[in-house]
GROMACS .gro file of C-alpha atoms in nm:
model
  298
    1MET     CA    1   7.270  -5.045  -4.161
    2SER     CA    2   7.047  -5.016  -3.864
    3SER     CA    3   6.896  -4.683  -3.809
    4THR     CA    4   6.789  -4.546  -3.464
    5PHE     CA    5   6.431  -4.423  -3.471
    6ILE     CA    6   6.394  -4.095  -3.264
    7PRO     CA    7   6.026  -4.024  -3.173
    8PRO     CA    8   5.893  -3.687  -3.210
    9LYS     CA    9   5.875  -3.457  -2.916
   10SER     CA   10   5.552  -3.530  -2.730
   11ASP     CA   11   5.327  -3.221  -2.681
   12ALA     CA   12   5.190  -3.380  -2.353
   13SER     CA   13   5.307  -3.067  -2.170
   14TRP     CA   14   5.084  -2.835  -2.417
   15GLN     CA   15   4.800  -3.073  -2.369
   16GLN     CA   16   4.835  -3.053  -1.983
   17LEU     CA   17   4.849  -2.670  -1.999
   18ALA     CA   18   4.536  -2.675  -2.215
   19SER     CA   19   4.339  -2.896  -1.981
   20THR     CA   20   4.455  -2.687  -1.685
   21ALA     CA   21   4.315  -2.372  -1.853
   22VAL     CA   22   3.991  -2.543  -1.928
   23GLN     CA   23   3.964  -2.652  -1.569
   24LYS     CA   24   4.015  -2.296  -1.455
   25GLU     CA   25   3.756  -2.181  -1.702
   26ASP     CA   26   3.507  -2.440  -1.569
   27THR     CA   27   3.582  -2.335  -1.206
   28PRO     CA   28   3.286  -2.143  -1.091
   29ASN     CA   29   3.323  -1.788  -1.004
   30TRP     CA   30   3.186  -1.782  -0.633
   31LEU     CA   31   3.172  -1.406  -0.593
   32GLY     CA   32   3.026  -1.342  -0.935
   33GLU     CA   33   2.752  -1.612  -0.871
   34ILE     CA   34   2.661  -1.442  -0.551
   35VAL     CA   35   2.618  -1.105  -0.723
   36GLN     CA   36   2.416  -1.258  -0.990
   37GLU     CA   37   2.195  -1.432  -0.760
   38THR     CA   38   2.151  -1.112  -0.555
   39LEU     CA   39   2.078  -0.911  -0.851
   40ALA     CA   40   1.806  -1.180  -0.956
   41LEU     CA   41   1.639  -1.179  -0.634
   42THR     CA   42   1.655  -0.800  -0.597
   43ARG     CA   43   1.491  -0.777  -0.944
   44ARG     CA   44   1.221  -1.007  -0.838
   45LEU     CA   45   1.128  -0.788  -0.543
   46PHE     CA   46   1.125  -0.471  -0.772
   47ILE     CA   47   0.891  -0.651  -1.021
   48GLN     CA   48   0.662  -0.728  -0.725
   49LEU     CA   49   0.666  -0.363  -0.634
   50GLN     CA   50   0.602  -0.269  -0.980
   51ARG     CA   51   0.298  -0.490  -1.001
   52ARG     CA   52   0.173  -0.369  -0.677
   53PRO     CA   53   0.296  -0.017  -0.605
   54SER     CA   54   0.045   0.066  -0.344
   55THR     CA   55   0.288   0.016  -0.061
   56LEU     CA   56   0.544   0.261  -0.209
   57ILE     CA   57   0.268   0.516  -0.291
   58ALA     CA   58   0.125   0.485   0.053
   59GLY     CA   59   0.455   0.524   0.211
   60ILE     CA   60   0.507   0.859   0.022
   61ILE     CA   61   0.140   1.000   0.071
   62GLN     CA   62   0.135   0.933   0.436
   63PRO     CA   63   0.435   1.137   0.546
   64VAL     CA   64   0.342   1.404   0.299
   65MET     CA   65   0.010   1.434   0.480
   66TRP     CA   66   0.189   1.453   0.811
   67LEU     CA   67   0.407   1.743   0.669
   68ILE     CA   68   0.099   1.928   0.558
   69LEU     CA   69  -0.146   1.869   0.854
   70PHE     CA   70   0.103   1.887   1.125
   71GLY     CA   71   0.267   2.182   0.981
   72ALA     CA   72  -0.082   2.365   0.951
   73LEU     CA   73  -0.169   2.259   1.317
   74PHE     CA   74   0.133   2.430   1.467
   75GLN     CA   75   0.171   2.714   1.216
   76ASN     CA   76   0.076   2.981   1.459
   77ALA     CA   77   0.324   2.860   1.728
   78PRO     CA   78   0.545   3.125   1.876
   79LYS     CA   79   0.871   3.180   1.689
   80GLY     CA   80   1.166   3.014   1.868
   81MET     CA   81   0.927   2.751   2.032
   82PHE     CA   82   1.094   2.483   1.825
   83GLY     CA   83   1.454   2.602   1.856
   84ASP     CA   84   1.607   2.774   1.549
   85SER     CA   85   1.345   2.642   1.301
   86SER     CA   86   1.160   2.926   1.110
   87ASN     CA   87   0.830   2.731   1.128
   88TYR     CA   88   0.720   2.397   1.264
   89GLY     CA   89   0.719   2.246   0.900
   90GLN     CA   90   1.084   2.287   0.889
   91PHE     CA   91   1.129   2.129   1.239
   92LEU     CA   92   0.911   1.849   1.150
   93SER     CA   93   1.069   1.766   0.804
   94ALA     CA   94   1.365   1.579   0.967
   95GLY     CA   95   1.134   1.371   1.194
   96VAL     CA   96   0.919   1.279   0.896
   97ILE     CA   97   1.202   1.188   0.671
   98VAL     CA   98   1.364   0.956   0.939
   99PHE     CA   99   1.026   0.808   1.046
  100THR     CA  100   0.936   0.723   0.683
  101ALA     CA  101   1.269   0.539   0.629
  102PHE     CA  102   1.236   0.364   0.979
  103GLY     CA  103   0.863   0.249   0.882
  104GLY     CA  104   0.974   0.113   0.542
  105ALA     CA  105   1.282  -0.072   0.692
  106LEU     CA  106   1.063  -0.212   0.983
  107ASN     CA  107   0.838  -0.378   0.709
  108ALA     CA  108   1.136  -0.541   0.556
  109GLY     CA  109   1.065  -0.885   0.700
  110LEU     CA  110   0.719  -0.908   0.556
  111PRO     CA  111   0.819  -1.017   0.212
  112VAL     CA  112   1.045  -1.284   0.341
  113MET     CA  113   0.773  -1.391   0.594
  114PHE     CA  114   0.523  -1.433   0.312
  115ASP     CA  115   0.774  -1.636   0.106
  116ARG     CA  116   0.812  -1.862   0.406
  117GLU     CA  117   0.447  -1.902   0.434
  118PHE     CA  118   0.375  -1.965   0.063
  119GLY     CA  119   0.684  -2.202   0.027
  120PHE     CA  120   0.889  -2.010  -0.196
  121LEU     CA  121   1.154  -1.964   0.067
  122ASN     CA  122   1.194  -2.340   0.088
  123ARG     CA  123   1.245  -2.359  -0.291
  124LEU     CA  124   1.523  -2.120  -0.269
  125LEU     CA  125   1.671  -2.305   0.020
  126VAL     CA  126   1.698  -2.629  -0.183
  127ALA     CA  127   1.824  -2.457  -0.496
  128PRO     CA  128   2.199  -2.487  -0.580
  129LEU     CA  129   2.271  -2.122  -0.465
  130ALA     CA  130   2.631  -2.017  -0.424
  131SER     CA  131   2.534  -1.858  -0.096
  132ARG     CA  132   2.196  -1.851   0.072
  133PHE     CA  133   2.289  -1.523   0.227
  134SER     CA  134   2.205  -1.354  -0.098
  135ILE     CA  135   1.843  -1.383  -0.007
  136VAL     CA  136   1.889  -1.159   0.288
  137LEU     CA  137   2.129  -0.926   0.088
  138ALA     CA  138   1.854  -0.889  -0.187
  139SER     CA  139   1.592  -0.793   0.073
  140THR     CA  140   1.831  -0.533   0.229
  141ILE     CA  141   1.922  -0.384  -0.112
  142PHE     CA  142   1.555  -0.353  -0.204
  143ILE     CA  143   1.447  -0.192   0.127
  144VAL     CA  144   1.741   0.042   0.144
  145SER     CA  145   1.670   0.153  -0.218
  146GLN     CA  146   1.308   0.204  -0.142
  147SER     CA  147   1.388   0.401   0.173
  148LEU     CA  148   1.617   0.642  -0.010
  149LEU     CA  149   1.367   0.691  -0.286
  150GLN     CA  150   1.099   0.777  -0.017
  151ALA     CA  151   1.338   1.010   0.153
  152ALA     CA  152   1.414   1.188  -0.168
  153VAL     CA  153   1.045   1.259  -0.237
  154ILE     CA  154   0.988   1.377   0.125
  155VAL     CA  155   1.285   1.613   0.106
  156ALA     CA  156   1.132   1.762  -0.213
  157ALA     CA  157   0.791   1.789  -0.078
  158ALA     CA  158   0.928   1.965   0.240
  159ALA     CA  159   1.112   2.213   0.028
  160PHE     CA  160   0.800   2.280  -0.173
  161LEU     CA  161   0.601   2.328   0.151
  162GLY     CA  162   0.859   2.600   0.269
  163ALA     CA  163   1.089   2.384   0.486
  164GLY     CA  164   1.402   2.473   0.276
  165LEU     CA  165   1.659   2.244   0.118
  166PRO     CA  166   2.009   2.152   0.248
  167ASN     CA  167   2.296   2.203   0.019
  168LEU     CA  168   2.454   1.924  -0.201
  169ALA     CA  169   2.685   1.814   0.088
  170GLY     CA  170   2.387   1.818   0.319
  171LEU     CA  171   2.180   1.593   0.096
  172GLY     CA  172   2.470   1.346   0.080
  173ALA     CA  173   2.472   1.357   0.463
  174ILE     CA  174   2.110   1.283   0.476
  175ALA     CA  175   2.140   0.988   0.229
  176LEU     CA  176   2.427   0.846   0.459
  177ILE     CA  177   2.211   0.880   0.764
  178ILE     CA  178   1.903   0.721   0.613
  179LEU     CA  179   2.129   0.439   0.478
  180LEU     CA  180   2.270   0.350   0.809
  181LEU     CA  181   1.941   0.373   0.983
  182ALA     CA  182   1.758   0.164   0.718
  183LEU     CA  183   2.040  -0.094   0.724
  184GLY     CA  184   2.018  -0.159   1.103
  185VAL     CA  185   1.631  -0.163   1.113
  186THR     CA  186   1.630  -0.383   0.812
  187ALA     CA  187   1.854  -0.628   0.976
  188LEU     CA  188   1.632  -0.642   1.300
  189SER     CA  189   1.310  -0.682   1.081
  190LEU     CA  190   1.468  -0.980   0.872
  191GLY     CA  191   1.583  -1.137   1.184
  192LEU     CA  192   1.232  -1.123   1.317
  193ALA     CA  193   1.095  -1.272   0.995
  194PHE     CA  194   1.308  -1.579   1.046
  195ALA     CA  195   1.239  -1.591   1.426
  196LEU     CA  196   0.857  -1.536   1.460
  197PRO     CA  197   0.605  -1.813   1.361
  198GLY     CA  198   0.402  -1.605   1.113
  199HIS     CA  199   0.328  -1.273   0.959
  200ILE     CA  200   0.049  -1.209   1.222
  201GLU     CA  201   0.315  -1.182   1.489
  202LEU     CA  202   0.546  -0.982   1.279
  203ILE     CA  203   0.273  -0.727   1.196
  204ALA     CA  204   0.187  -0.714   1.574
  205VAL     CA  205   0.548  -0.621   1.648
  206ILE     CA  206   0.553  -0.356   1.384
  207PHE     CA  207   0.240  -0.194   1.519
  208VAL     CA  208   0.355  -0.202   1.878
  209THR     CA  209   0.700  -0.072   1.785
  210GLN     CA  210   0.634   0.213   1.562
  211LEU     CA  211   0.441   0.481   1.743
  212PRO     CA  212   0.624   0.444   2.076
  213LEU     CA  213   0.950   0.486   1.904
  214LEU     CA  214   0.808   0.785   1.725
  215PHE     CA  215   0.679   0.955   2.038
  216ALA     CA  216   0.989   0.860   2.231
  217SER     CA  217   1.218   1.046   1.979
  218THR     CA  218   1.259   1.422   1.889
  219ALA     CA  219   1.063   1.372   1.571
  220LEU     CA  220   0.768   1.586   1.696
  221ALA     CA  221   0.903   1.783   1.986
  222PRO     CA  222   1.252   1.900   2.106
  223LEU     CA  223   1.407   1.744   2.421
  224SER     CA  224   1.342   2.052   2.616
  225PHE     CA  225   0.968   1.988   2.589
  226MET     CA  226   1.007   1.643   2.748
  227PRO     CA  227   1.000   1.536   3.106
  228LYS     CA  228   1.342   1.412   3.238
  229TRP     CA  229   1.249   1.026   3.192
  230LEU     CA  230   1.139   1.082   2.843
  231GLN     CA  231   1.442   1.266   2.771
  232ILE     CA  232   1.661   0.983   2.865
  233VAL     CA  233   1.453   0.757   2.666
  234ALA     CA  234   1.472   0.968   2.355
  235THR     CA  235   1.847   0.988   2.397
  236ILE     CA  236   1.861   0.608   2.364
  237ASN     CA  237   1.642   0.585   2.071
  238PRO     CA  238   1.838   0.548   1.754
  239LEU     CA  239   1.580   0.762   1.564
  240SER     CA  240   1.686   1.066   1.760
  241TYR     CA  241   2.051   1.019   1.623
  242ALA     CA  242   1.910   1.031   1.290
  243ILE     CA  243   1.681   1.310   1.312
  244GLU     CA  244   1.883   1.571   1.488
  245PRO     CA  245   2.173   1.577   1.234
  246ILE     CA  246   1.931   1.606   0.950
  247ARG     CA  247   1.735   1.884   1.138
  248TYR     CA  248   2.081   2.058   1.187
  249LEU     CA  249   2.140   2.032   0.817
  250TYR     CA  250   1.819   2.218   0.746
  251LEU     CA  251   1.929   2.504   0.977
  252HIS     CA  252   2.286   2.535   0.884
  253ASN     CA  253   2.444   2.563   0.539
  254SER     CA  254   2.795   2.528   0.689
  255TRP     CA  255   2.853   2.229   0.915
  256ASN     CA  256   3.127   1.996   1.029
  257LEU     CA  257   3.142   1.674   1.234
  258GLY     CA  258   3.225   1.867   1.547
  259ASP     CA  259   2.908   2.068   1.566
  260VAL     CA  260   2.672   1.999   1.851
  261VAL     CA  261   2.328   1.877   1.725
  262MET     CA  262   2.165   1.764   2.052
  263GLN     CA  263   2.205   1.833   2.433
  264ALA     CA  264   2.146   1.500   2.587
  265PRO     CA  265   2.097   1.459   2.970
  266TRP     CA  266   2.441   1.298   2.983
  267GLY     CA  267   2.622   1.567   2.761
  268ALA     CA  268   2.639   1.721   2.416
  269VAL     CA  269   2.607   1.520   2.095
  270THR     CA  270   2.810   1.626   1.818
  271PHE     CA  271   2.722   1.556   1.446
  272GLY     CA  272   3.003   1.305   1.397
  273GLY     CA  273   2.899   1.139   1.730
  274ALA     CA  274   2.551   1.089   1.601
  275ILE     CA  275   2.679   0.932   1.288
  276LEU     CA  276   2.903   0.695   1.503
  277MET     CA  277   2.614   0.611   1.703
  278LEU     CA  278   2.411   0.510   1.381
  279VAL     CA  279   2.714   0.314   1.273
  280GLY     CA  280   2.723   0.129   1.598
  281PHE     CA  281   2.354   0.055   1.588
  282SER     CA  282   2.378  -0.080   1.231
  283PHE     CA  283   2.685  -0.298   1.320
  284VAL     CA  284   2.525  -0.439   1.626
  285ALA     CA  285   2.187  -0.517   1.451
  286VAL     CA  286   2.358  -0.693   1.164
  287LEU     CA  287   2.592  -0.886   1.411
  288SER     CA  288   2.301  -0.983   1.629
  289ILE     CA  289   2.109  -1.152   1.351
  290GLN     CA  290   2.405  -1.364   1.222
  291PRO     CA  291   2.349  -1.669   1.448
  292LEU     CA  292   1.979  -1.692   1.367
  293LEU     CA  293   2.041  -1.667   0.993
  294ARG     CA  294   2.320  -1.933   1.004
  295ARG     CA  295   2.078  -2.166   1.160
  296THR     CA  296   1.791  -2.083   0.936
  297LEU     CA  297   1.990  -2.064   0.606
  298ALA     CA  298   2.226  -2.355   0.679
   0.00000   0.00000   0.00000
């Protein structure tokens, strides 16, 4: 008798599913790689800071000296000369906090510029990175973290010198304001680092920019002390929209977004309006450097 041979069922389908699973496991996690690259580059910047902490130390000592010296200089000023502040140190604290964050963020482009000049940036650009924007993101995280750390130290120093201390919600609002300002200024500084030919030009821009923006803001004096043209300039300056809400937090334990923090020549500026101005400034700054970053990092 002839018998029919029936082959066993093929497990090709199982093999296909297994190979598909292996392919899925081998597929690179793009977002995870970007996070890993960003953390590694950010860690590199913190290691550099740990090895050379002079920049961070100087960025803390200088504003503390401002608080001490300027506070002593105007300690005999008539009460009410600087608005509702009980003393000039309390009035000055907001300006020192903001200007410290601004100065640190303005220097954000220097590490990138030095990497350009020493050739390390070219090595990163030819490396198999998931996204070269992780280079910029790492610098942003580093500078914003440093700005928040400096601001925390200045807030503590100001409280020790008699300026008082905002409540917990106020401290959170200060952190948000510093974050928005540092983000916008860092973006502009990084854009300059890719646009300018060398660090000499970048340092020149920093020196030319810092003091005019300081004096053309409400950091050292209220708007009422300024001539009309300087009042207009101060109300265009983004620093004023960071200083005035923080100053308001030092003077008022209870606050809301509708409270008026500054009387500009064109109208009243509320707490929420100042925050929106900082959000707009950061958004425009980040958006404006995108074409330059695409050309440079492509």
